[in-house]
PDB file of C-alpha atoms in Angstrom:
ATOM      1  CA  UNK A  31     -53.391 168.439  23.834  1.00  0.00           C
ATOM      2  CA  UNK A  32     -54.435 172.561  22.487  1.00  0.00           C
ATOM      3  CA  UNK A  33     -50.194 173.193  21.798  1.00  0.00           C
ATOM      4  CA  UNK A  34     -50.375 170.350  19.672  1.00  0.00           C
ATOM      5  CA  UNK A  35     -54.065 170.892  17.876  1.00  0.00           C
ATOM      6  CA  UNK A  36     -52.424 174.667  17.939  1.00  0.00           C
ATOM      7  CA  UNK A  37     -49.353 172.919  15.662  1.00  0.00           C
ATOM      8  CA  UNK A  38     -51.395 170.944  13.467  1.00  0.00           C
ATOM      9  CA  UNK A  39     -53.761 173.467  12.331  1.00  0.00           C
ATOM     10  CA  UNK A  40     -50.203 175.755  11.671  1.00  0.00           C
ATOM     11  CA  UNK A  41     -48.033 172.757   9.915  1.00  0.00           C
ATOM     12  CA  UNK A  42     -51.840 171.958   7.987  1.00  0.00           C
ATOM     13  CA  UNK A  43     -52.032 175.639   7.060  1.00  0.00           C
ATOM     14  CA  UNK A  44     -48.401 176.347   5.797  1.00  0.00           C
ATOM     15  CA  UNK A  45     -48.504 172.946   3.918  1.00  0.00           C
ATOM     16  CA  UNK A  46     -51.177 173.766   2.218  1.00  0.00           C
ATOM     17  CA  UNK A  47     -50.546 177.026   1.293  1.00  0.00           C
ATOM     18  CA  UNK A  48     -47.170 176.465   0.283  1.00  0.00           C
ATOM     19  CA  UNK A  49     -47.893 173.672  -2.226  1.00  0.00           C
ATOM     20  CA  UNK A  50     -50.565 175.424  -3.769  1.00  0.00           C
ATOM     21  CA  UNK A  51     -48.391 178.582  -3.789  1.00  0.00           C
ATOM     22  CA  UNK A  52     -46.172 176.561  -5.929  1.00  0.00           C
ATOM     23  CA  UNK A  53     -48.105 175.616  -8.686  1.00  0.00           C
ATOM     24  CA  UNK A  54     -49.694 179.273  -8.686  1.00  0.00           C
ATOM     25  CA  UNK A  55     -46.364 180.342  -8.934  1.00  0.00           C
ATOM     26  CA  UNK A  56     -47.342 183.110  -5.685  1.00  0.00           C
ATOM     27  CA  UNK A  57     -44.584 184.623  -4.580  1.00  0.00           C
ATOM     28  CA  UNK A  58     -46.547 187.225  -2.593  1.00  0.00           C
ATOM     29  CA  UNK A  59     -48.264 184.526  -0.217  1.00  0.00           C
ATOM     30  CA  UNK A  60     -45.833 182.260  -1.231  1.00  0.00           C
ATOM     31  CA  UNK A  61     -42.593 184.696   0.470  1.00  0.00           C
ATOM     32  CA  UNK A  62     -45.968 185.029   3.806  1.00  0.00           C
ATOM     33  CA  UNK A  63     -45.892 181.140   4.172  1.00  0.00           C
ATOM     34  CA  UNK A  64     -42.401 180.889   4.437  1.00  0.00           C
ATOM     35  CA  UNK A  65     -42.550 183.599   7.099  1.00  0.00           C
ATOM     36  CA  UNK A  66     -45.114 181.995   8.978  1.00  0.00           C
ATOM     37  CA  UNK A  67     -43.184 178.767   9.011  1.00  0.00           C
ATOM     38  CA  UNK A  68     -40.180 180.792  10.173  1.00  0.00           C
ATOM     39  CA  UNK A  69     -41.474 182.062  13.459  1.00  0.00           C
ATOM     40  CA  UNK A  70     -43.621 178.477  13.580  1.00  0.00           C
ATOM     41  CA  UNK A  71     -40.103 176.649  13.643  1.00  0.00           C
ATOM     42  CA  UNK A  72     -38.715 179.707  16.425  1.00  0.00           C
ATOM     43  CA  UNK A  73     -42.018 179.246  17.924  1.00  0.00           C
ATOM     44  CA  UNK A  74     -41.470 175.594  18.735  1.00  0.00           C
ATOM     45  CA  UNK A  75     -37.578 175.956  19.390  1.00  0.00           C
ATOM     46  CA  UNK A  76     -38.901 178.395  22.446  1.00  0.00           C
ATOM     47  CA  UNK A  77     -40.698 175.555  23.810  1.00  0.00           C
ATOM     48  CA  UNK A  78     -38.774 173.037  23.589  1.00  0.00           C
ATOM     49  CA  UNK A  79     -36.545 175.470  25.440  1.00  0.00           C
ATOM     50  CA  UNK A  80     -38.969 175.471  27.710  1.00  0.00           C
ATOM     51  CA  UNK A  81     -39.478 172.285  28.862  1.00  0.00           C
ATOM     52  CA  UNK A  82     -36.688 171.873  31.728  1.00  0.00           C
ATOM     53  CA  UNK A  83     -39.451 175.460  33.200  1.00  0.00           C
ATOM     54  CA  UNK A  84     -43.295 173.394  32.097  1.00  0.00           C
ATOM     55  CA  UNK A  85     -41.735 169.931  34.145  1.00  0.00           C
ATOM     56  CA  UNK A  86     -40.925 171.896  37.124  1.00  0.00           C
ATOM     57  CA  UNK A  87     -43.570 173.980  37.611  1.00  0.00           C
ATOM     58  CA  UNK A  88     -46.397 170.637  37.156  1.00  0.00           C
ATOM     59  CA  UNK A  89     -45.924 169.322  40.686  1.00  0.00           C
ATOM     60  CA  UNK A  90     -48.507 166.690  39.096  1.00  0.00           C
ATOM     61  CA  UNK A  91     -46.646 165.278  36.382  1.00  0.00           C
ATOM     62  CA  UNK A  92     -45.667 161.456  36.629  1.00  0.00           C
ATOM     63  CA  UNK A  93     -42.162 160.768  36.076  1.00  0.00           C
ATOM     64  CA  UNK A  94     -43.371 159.423  32.805  1.00  0.00           C
ATOM     65  CA  UNK A  95     -45.880 161.789  32.021  1.00  0.00           C
ATOM     66  CA  UNK A  96     -43.025 163.754  31.480  1.00  0.00           C
ATOM     67  CA  UNK A  97     -41.146 161.959  29.059  1.00  0.00           C
ATOM     68  CA  UNK A  98     -44.045 162.458  27.257  1.00  0.00           C
ATOM     69  CA  UNK A  99     -44.788 165.489  27.225  1.00  0.00           C
ATOM     70  CA  UNK A 100     -40.639 165.961  26.392  1.00  0.00           C
ATOM     71  CA  UNK A 101     -41.473 163.405  23.323  1.00  0.00           C
ATOM     72  CA  UNK A 102     -44.241 165.045  22.033  1.00  0.00           C
ATOM     73  CA  UNK A 103     -41.949 168.736  21.867  1.00  0.00           C
ATOM     74  CA  UNK A 104     -39.498 166.483  20.850  1.00  0.00           C
ATOM     75  CA  UNK A 105     -41.394 165.805  17.525  1.00  0.00           C
ATOM     76  CA  UNK A 106     -43.306 168.944  17.027  1.00  0.00           C
ATOM     77  CA  UNK A 107     -40.757 170.543  16.439  1.00  0.00           C
ATOM     78  CA  UNK A 108     -38.932 168.079  13.858  1.00  0.00           C
ATOM     79  CA  UNK A 109     -42.192 168.415  11.911  1.00  0.00           C
ATOM     80  CA  UNK A 110     -41.412 171.771  12.307  1.00  0.00           C
ATOM     81  CA  UNK A 111     -38.509 171.736  10.810  1.00  0.00           C
ATOM     82  CA  UNK A 112     -39.678 169.238   7.199  1.00  0.00           C
ATOM     83  CA  UNK A 113     -41.725 172.071   7.640  1.00  0.00           C
ATOM     84  CA  UNK A 114     -39.400 174.756   7.079  1.00  0.00           C
ATOM     85  CA  UNK A 115     -37.563 173.229   4.955  1.00  0.00           C
ATOM     86  CA  UNK A 116     -39.677 172.445   2.377  1.00  0.00           C
ATOM     87  CA  UNK A 117     -41.649 175.919   2.246  1.00  0.00           C
ATOM     88  CA  UNK A 118     -37.677 177.709   2.345  1.00  0.00           C
ATOM     89  CA  UNK A 119     -36.534 175.950  -0.921  1.00  0.00           C
ATOM     90  CA  UNK A 120     -40.688 176.390  -2.613  1.00  0.00           C
ATOM     91  CA  UNK A 121     -40.579 179.971  -1.978  1.00  0.00           C
ATOM     92  CA  UNK A 122     -36.703 180.601  -3.534  1.00  0.00           C
ATOM     93  CA  UNK A 123     -37.147 178.707  -6.076  1.00  0.00           C
ATOM     94  CA  UNK A 124     -40.577 181.020  -7.488  1.00  0.00           C
ATOM     95  CA  UNK A 125     -38.814 183.901  -5.624  1.00  0.00           C
ATOM     96  CA  UNK A 126     -35.670 183.489  -8.167  1.00  0.00           C
ATOM     97  CA  UNK A 127     -38.584 182.559 -11.393  1.00  0.00           C
ATOM     98  CA  UNK A 128     -36.755 179.368 -12.195  1.00  0.00           C
ATOM     99  CA  UNK A 129     -38.895 177.375 -14.575  1.00  0.00           C
ATOM    100  CA  UNK A 130     -42.623 176.387 -13.286  1.00  0.00           C
ATOM    101  CA  UNK A 131     -43.011 172.783 -12.180  1.00  0.00           C
ATOM    102  CA  UNK A 132     -44.213 170.508 -14.645  1.00  0.00           C
ATOM    103  CA  UNK A 133     -48.428 169.561 -14.774  1.00  0.00           C
ATOM    104  CA  UNK A 134     -47.758 165.893 -13.479  1.00  0.00           C
ATOM    105  CA  UNK A 135     -46.126 167.162 -10.998  1.00  0.00           C
ATOM    106  CA  UNK A 136     -48.135 169.479  -9.899  1.00  0.00           C
ATOM    107  CA  UNK A 137     -51.307 166.621 -10.209  1.00  0.00           C
ATOM    108  CA  UNK A 138     -48.988 164.322  -8.193  1.00  0.00           C
ATOM    109  CA  UNK A 139     -48.585 166.858  -5.065  1.00  0.00           C
ATOM    110  CA  UNK A 140     -51.892 168.226  -5.594  1.00  0.00           C
ATOM    111  CA  UNK A 141     -53.565 164.570  -4.866  1.00  0.00           C
ATOM    112  CA  UNK A 142     -50.300 164.449  -1.855  1.00  0.00           C
ATOM    113  CA  UNK A 143     -51.764 168.220  -0.370  1.00  0.00           C
ATOM    114  CA  UNK A 144     -55.085 166.820  -0.604  1.00  0.00           C
ATOM    115  CA  UNK A 145     -54.478 163.345   1.614  1.00  0.00           C
ATOM    116  CA  UNK A 146     -52.521 165.365   3.969  1.00  0.00           C
ATOM    117  CA  UNK A 147     -55.444 167.925   4.676  1.00  0.00           C
ATOM    118  CA  UNK A 148     -57.851 164.584   5.320  1.00  0.00           C
ATOM    119  CA  UNK A 149     -54.508 163.356   7.571  1.00  0.00           C
ATOM    120  CA  UNK A 150     -54.014 166.496   9.196  1.00  0.00           C
ATOM    121  CA  UNK A 151     -58.369 166.971  10.284  1.00  0.00           C
ATOM    122  CA  UNK A 152     -58.595 163.264  11.375  1.00  0.00           C
ATOM    123  CA  UNK A 153     -55.663 164.361  13.794  1.00  0.00           C
ATOM    124  CA  UNK A 154     -57.217 166.911  14.746  1.00  0.00           C
ATOM    125  CA  UNK A 155     -60.587 165.405  15.193  1.00  0.00           C
ATOM    126  CA  UNK A 156     -59.005 162.350  17.104  1.00  0.00           C
ATOM    127  CA  UNK A 157     -57.167 165.898  19.426  1.00  0.00           C
ATOM    128  CA  UNK A 158     -61.381 167.927  19.840  1.00  0.00           C
ATOM    129  CA  UNK A 159     -63.360 164.228  20.496  1.00  0.00           C
ATOM    130  CA  UNK A 160     -60.553 162.875  23.320  1.00  0.00           C
ATOM    131  CA  UNK A 161     -60.362 159.805  20.629  1.00  0.00           C
ATOM    132  CA  UNK A 162     -56.055 159.733  21.317  1.00  0.00           C
ATOM    133  CA  UNK A 163     -56.304 155.931  20.715  1.00  0.00           C
ATOM    134  CA  UNK A 164     -57.536 155.520  17.528  1.00  0.00           C
ATOM    135  CA  UNK A 165     -54.497 155.779  16.365  1.00  0.00           C
ATOM    136  CA  UNK A 166     -54.831 152.975  13.802  1.00  0.00           C
ATOM    137  CA  UNK A 167     -56.822 154.992  11.471  1.00  0.00           C
ATOM    138  CA  UNK A 168     -52.898 157.542  11.405  1.00  0.00           C
ATOM    139  CA  UNK A 169     -50.984 154.600  10.728  1.00  0.00           C
ATOM    140  CA  UNK A 170     -53.749 153.900   7.948  1.00  0.00           C
ATOM    141  CA  UNK A 171     -53.639 157.387   6.564  1.00  0.00           C
ATOM    142  CA  UNK A 172     -50.221 157.720   7.200  1.00  0.00           C
ATOM    143  CA  UNK A 173     -49.425 154.337   4.974  1.00  0.00           C
ATOM    144  CA  UNK A 174     -51.795 155.514   2.556  1.00  0.00           C
ATOM    145  CA  UNK A 175     -49.391 158.939   1.724  1.00  0.00           C
ATOM    146  CA  UNK A 176     -46.506 157.033   2.119  1.00  0.00           C
ATOM    147  CA  UNK A 177     -47.458 155.068  -0.653  1.00  0.00           C
ATOM    148  CA  UNK A 178     -48.439 158.049  -2.968  1.00  0.00           C
ATOM    149  CA  UNK A 179     -44.709 159.740  -2.190  1.00  0.00           C
ATOM    150  CA  UNK A 180     -43.150 156.083  -2.992  1.00  0.00           C
ATOM    151  CA  UNK A 181     -44.756 156.431  -6.538  1.00  0.00           C
ATOM    152  CA  UNK A 182     -44.472 160.452  -7.087  1.00  0.00           C
ATOM    153  CA  UNK A 183     -40.680 159.467  -6.623  1.00  0.00           C
ATOM    154  CA  UNK A 184     -40.685 156.765  -8.327  1.00  0.00           C
ATOM    155  CA  UNK A 185     -42.757 158.950 -11.507  1.00  0.00           C
ATOM    156  CA  UNK A 186     -39.745 161.539 -11.012  1.00  0.00           C
ATOM    157  CA  UNK A 187     -37.129 159.512 -11.360  1.00  0.00           C
ATOM    158  CA  UNK A 188     -38.120 157.848 -15.017  1.00  0.00           C
ATOM    159  CA  UNK A 189     -39.290 161.738 -15.446  1.00  0.00           C
ATOM    160  CA  UNK A 190     -35.087 162.403 -14.458  1.00  0.00           C
ATOM    161  CA  UNK A 191     -33.986 158.545 -16.573  1.00  0.00           C
ATOM    162  CA  UNK A 192     -35.417 160.801 -19.816  1.00  0.00           C
ATOM    163  CA  UNK A 193     -34.390 164.035 -19.407  1.00  0.00           C
ATOM    164  CA  UNK A 194     -37.769 165.547 -18.474  1.00  0.00           C
ATOM    165  CA  UNK A 195     -36.388 168.033 -16.062  1.00  0.00           C
ATOM    166  CA  UNK A 196     -33.759 169.578 -15.017  1.00  0.00           C
ATOM    167  CA  UNK A 197     -31.112 168.820 -11.934  1.00  0.00           C
ATOM    168  CA  UNK A 198     -33.204 172.222  -9.946  1.00  0.00           C
ATOM    169  CA  UNK A 199     -36.439 170.975 -10.892  1.00  0.00           C
ATOM    170  CA  UNK A 200     -35.226 167.181  -9.790  1.00  0.00           C
ATOM    171  CA  UNK A 201     -33.966 168.192  -6.571  1.00  0.00           C
ATOM    172  CA  UNK A 202     -36.797 170.643  -5.545  1.00  0.00           C
ATOM    173  CA  UNK A 203     -39.338 168.109  -5.841  1.00  0.00           C
ATOM    174  CA  UNK A 204     -37.630 164.828  -4.533  1.00  0.00           C
ATOM    175  CA  UNK A 205     -36.564 167.607  -1.364  1.00  0.00           C
ATOM    176  CA  UNK A 206     -40.197 168.188  -1.099  1.00  0.00           C
ATOM    177  CA  UNK A 207     -41.726 163.969  -1.039  1.00  0.00           C
ATOM    178  CA  UNK A 208     -38.426 163.731   1.472  1.00  0.00           C
ATOM    179  CA  UNK A 209     -39.901 166.277   3.815  1.00  0.00           C
ATOM    180  CA  UNK A 210     -43.245 165.646   3.409  1.00  0.00           C
ATOM    181  CA  UNK A 211     -42.343 162.176   3.694  1.00  0.00           C
ATOM    182  CA  UNK A 212     -40.330 162.377   7.360  1.00  0.00           C
ATOM    183  CA  UNK A 213     -43.072 164.844   8.512  1.00  0.00           C
ATOM    184  CA  UNK A 214     -45.875 163.162   8.758  1.00  0.00           C
ATOM    185  CA  UNK A 215     -43.873 160.449  10.643  1.00  0.00           C
ATOM    186  CA  UNK A 216     -42.883 163.191  12.855  1.00  0.00           C
ATOM    187  CA  UNK A 217     -46.720 163.965  12.884  1.00  0.00           C
ATOM    188  CA  UNK A 218     -47.740 161.047  13.833  1.00  0.00           C
ATOM    189  CA  UNK A 219     -45.534 160.165  17.010  1.00  0.00           C
ATOM    190  CA  UNK A 220     -46.533 163.211  18.404  1.00  0.00           C
ATOM    191  CA  UNK A 221     -50.144 161.452  18.506  1.00  0.00           C
ATOM    192  CA  UNK A 222     -49.092 158.400  19.868  1.00  0.00           C
ATOM    193  CA  UNK A 223     -46.880 160.371  22.327  1.00  0.00           C
ATOM    194  CA  UNK A 224     -49.731 162.718  22.935  1.00  0.00           C
ATOM    195  CA  UNK A 225     -51.874 159.994  23.207  1.00  0.00           C
ATOM    196  CA  UNK A 226     -49.251 158.259  26.126  1.00  0.00           C
ATOM    197  CA  UNK A 227     -49.223 161.139  27.776  1.00  0.00           C
ATOM    198  CA  UNK A 228     -52.675 162.038  28.828  1.00  0.00           C
ATOM    199  CA  UNK A 229     -53.439 158.316  29.889  1.00  0.00           C
ATOM    200  CA  UNK A 230     -50.776 158.530  32.003  1.00  0.00           C
ATOM    201  CA  UNK A 231     -52.248 161.784  32.993  1.00  0.00           C
ATOM    202  CA  UNK A 232     -55.761 160.078  34.055  1.00  0.00           C
ATOM    203  CA  UNK A 233     -54.144 157.734  36.201  1.00  0.00           C
TER     204      UNK A 233
END
């Protein structure tokens, strides 16, 4: 529970600060948060490498619980990867003084970031209140965000067709959208695996 809770807190903070840093073109903040993302990525790698020891050390862990523990760490690791694939190109974009993203892109990312924060807050609430079974609420939030991402992607394609954005802008923007889409799915699956782990541990 604590590992997942701490992971969600880190993912939420890093994502929000990164998107805000891109909008504000805050190089210093982006450099710092990019390092935080790198550290978190390394931390999840170490957790995955330590799975064997954890499973061996907990005698009461059933085979099913062990499986869900492995899944939980796997999804955490994948979410950290996605986060890294967002923070690094965003930092490099601003650090290299490339053209700022357009006002409409800022608006779209701002809305998505706000909904992502709502999602992470819900996830934290469910964990802290031991309400892991309320996965329908999680699925609904994910679905809403996915629709927002698709809408933003379509808007970007229109901008590409009209020549309102260049190649570098398009690659960065579409990367952020895609990695956000995949990341939230990994976090959702992480929550489901945690739910199953908790339920099997209580049997």
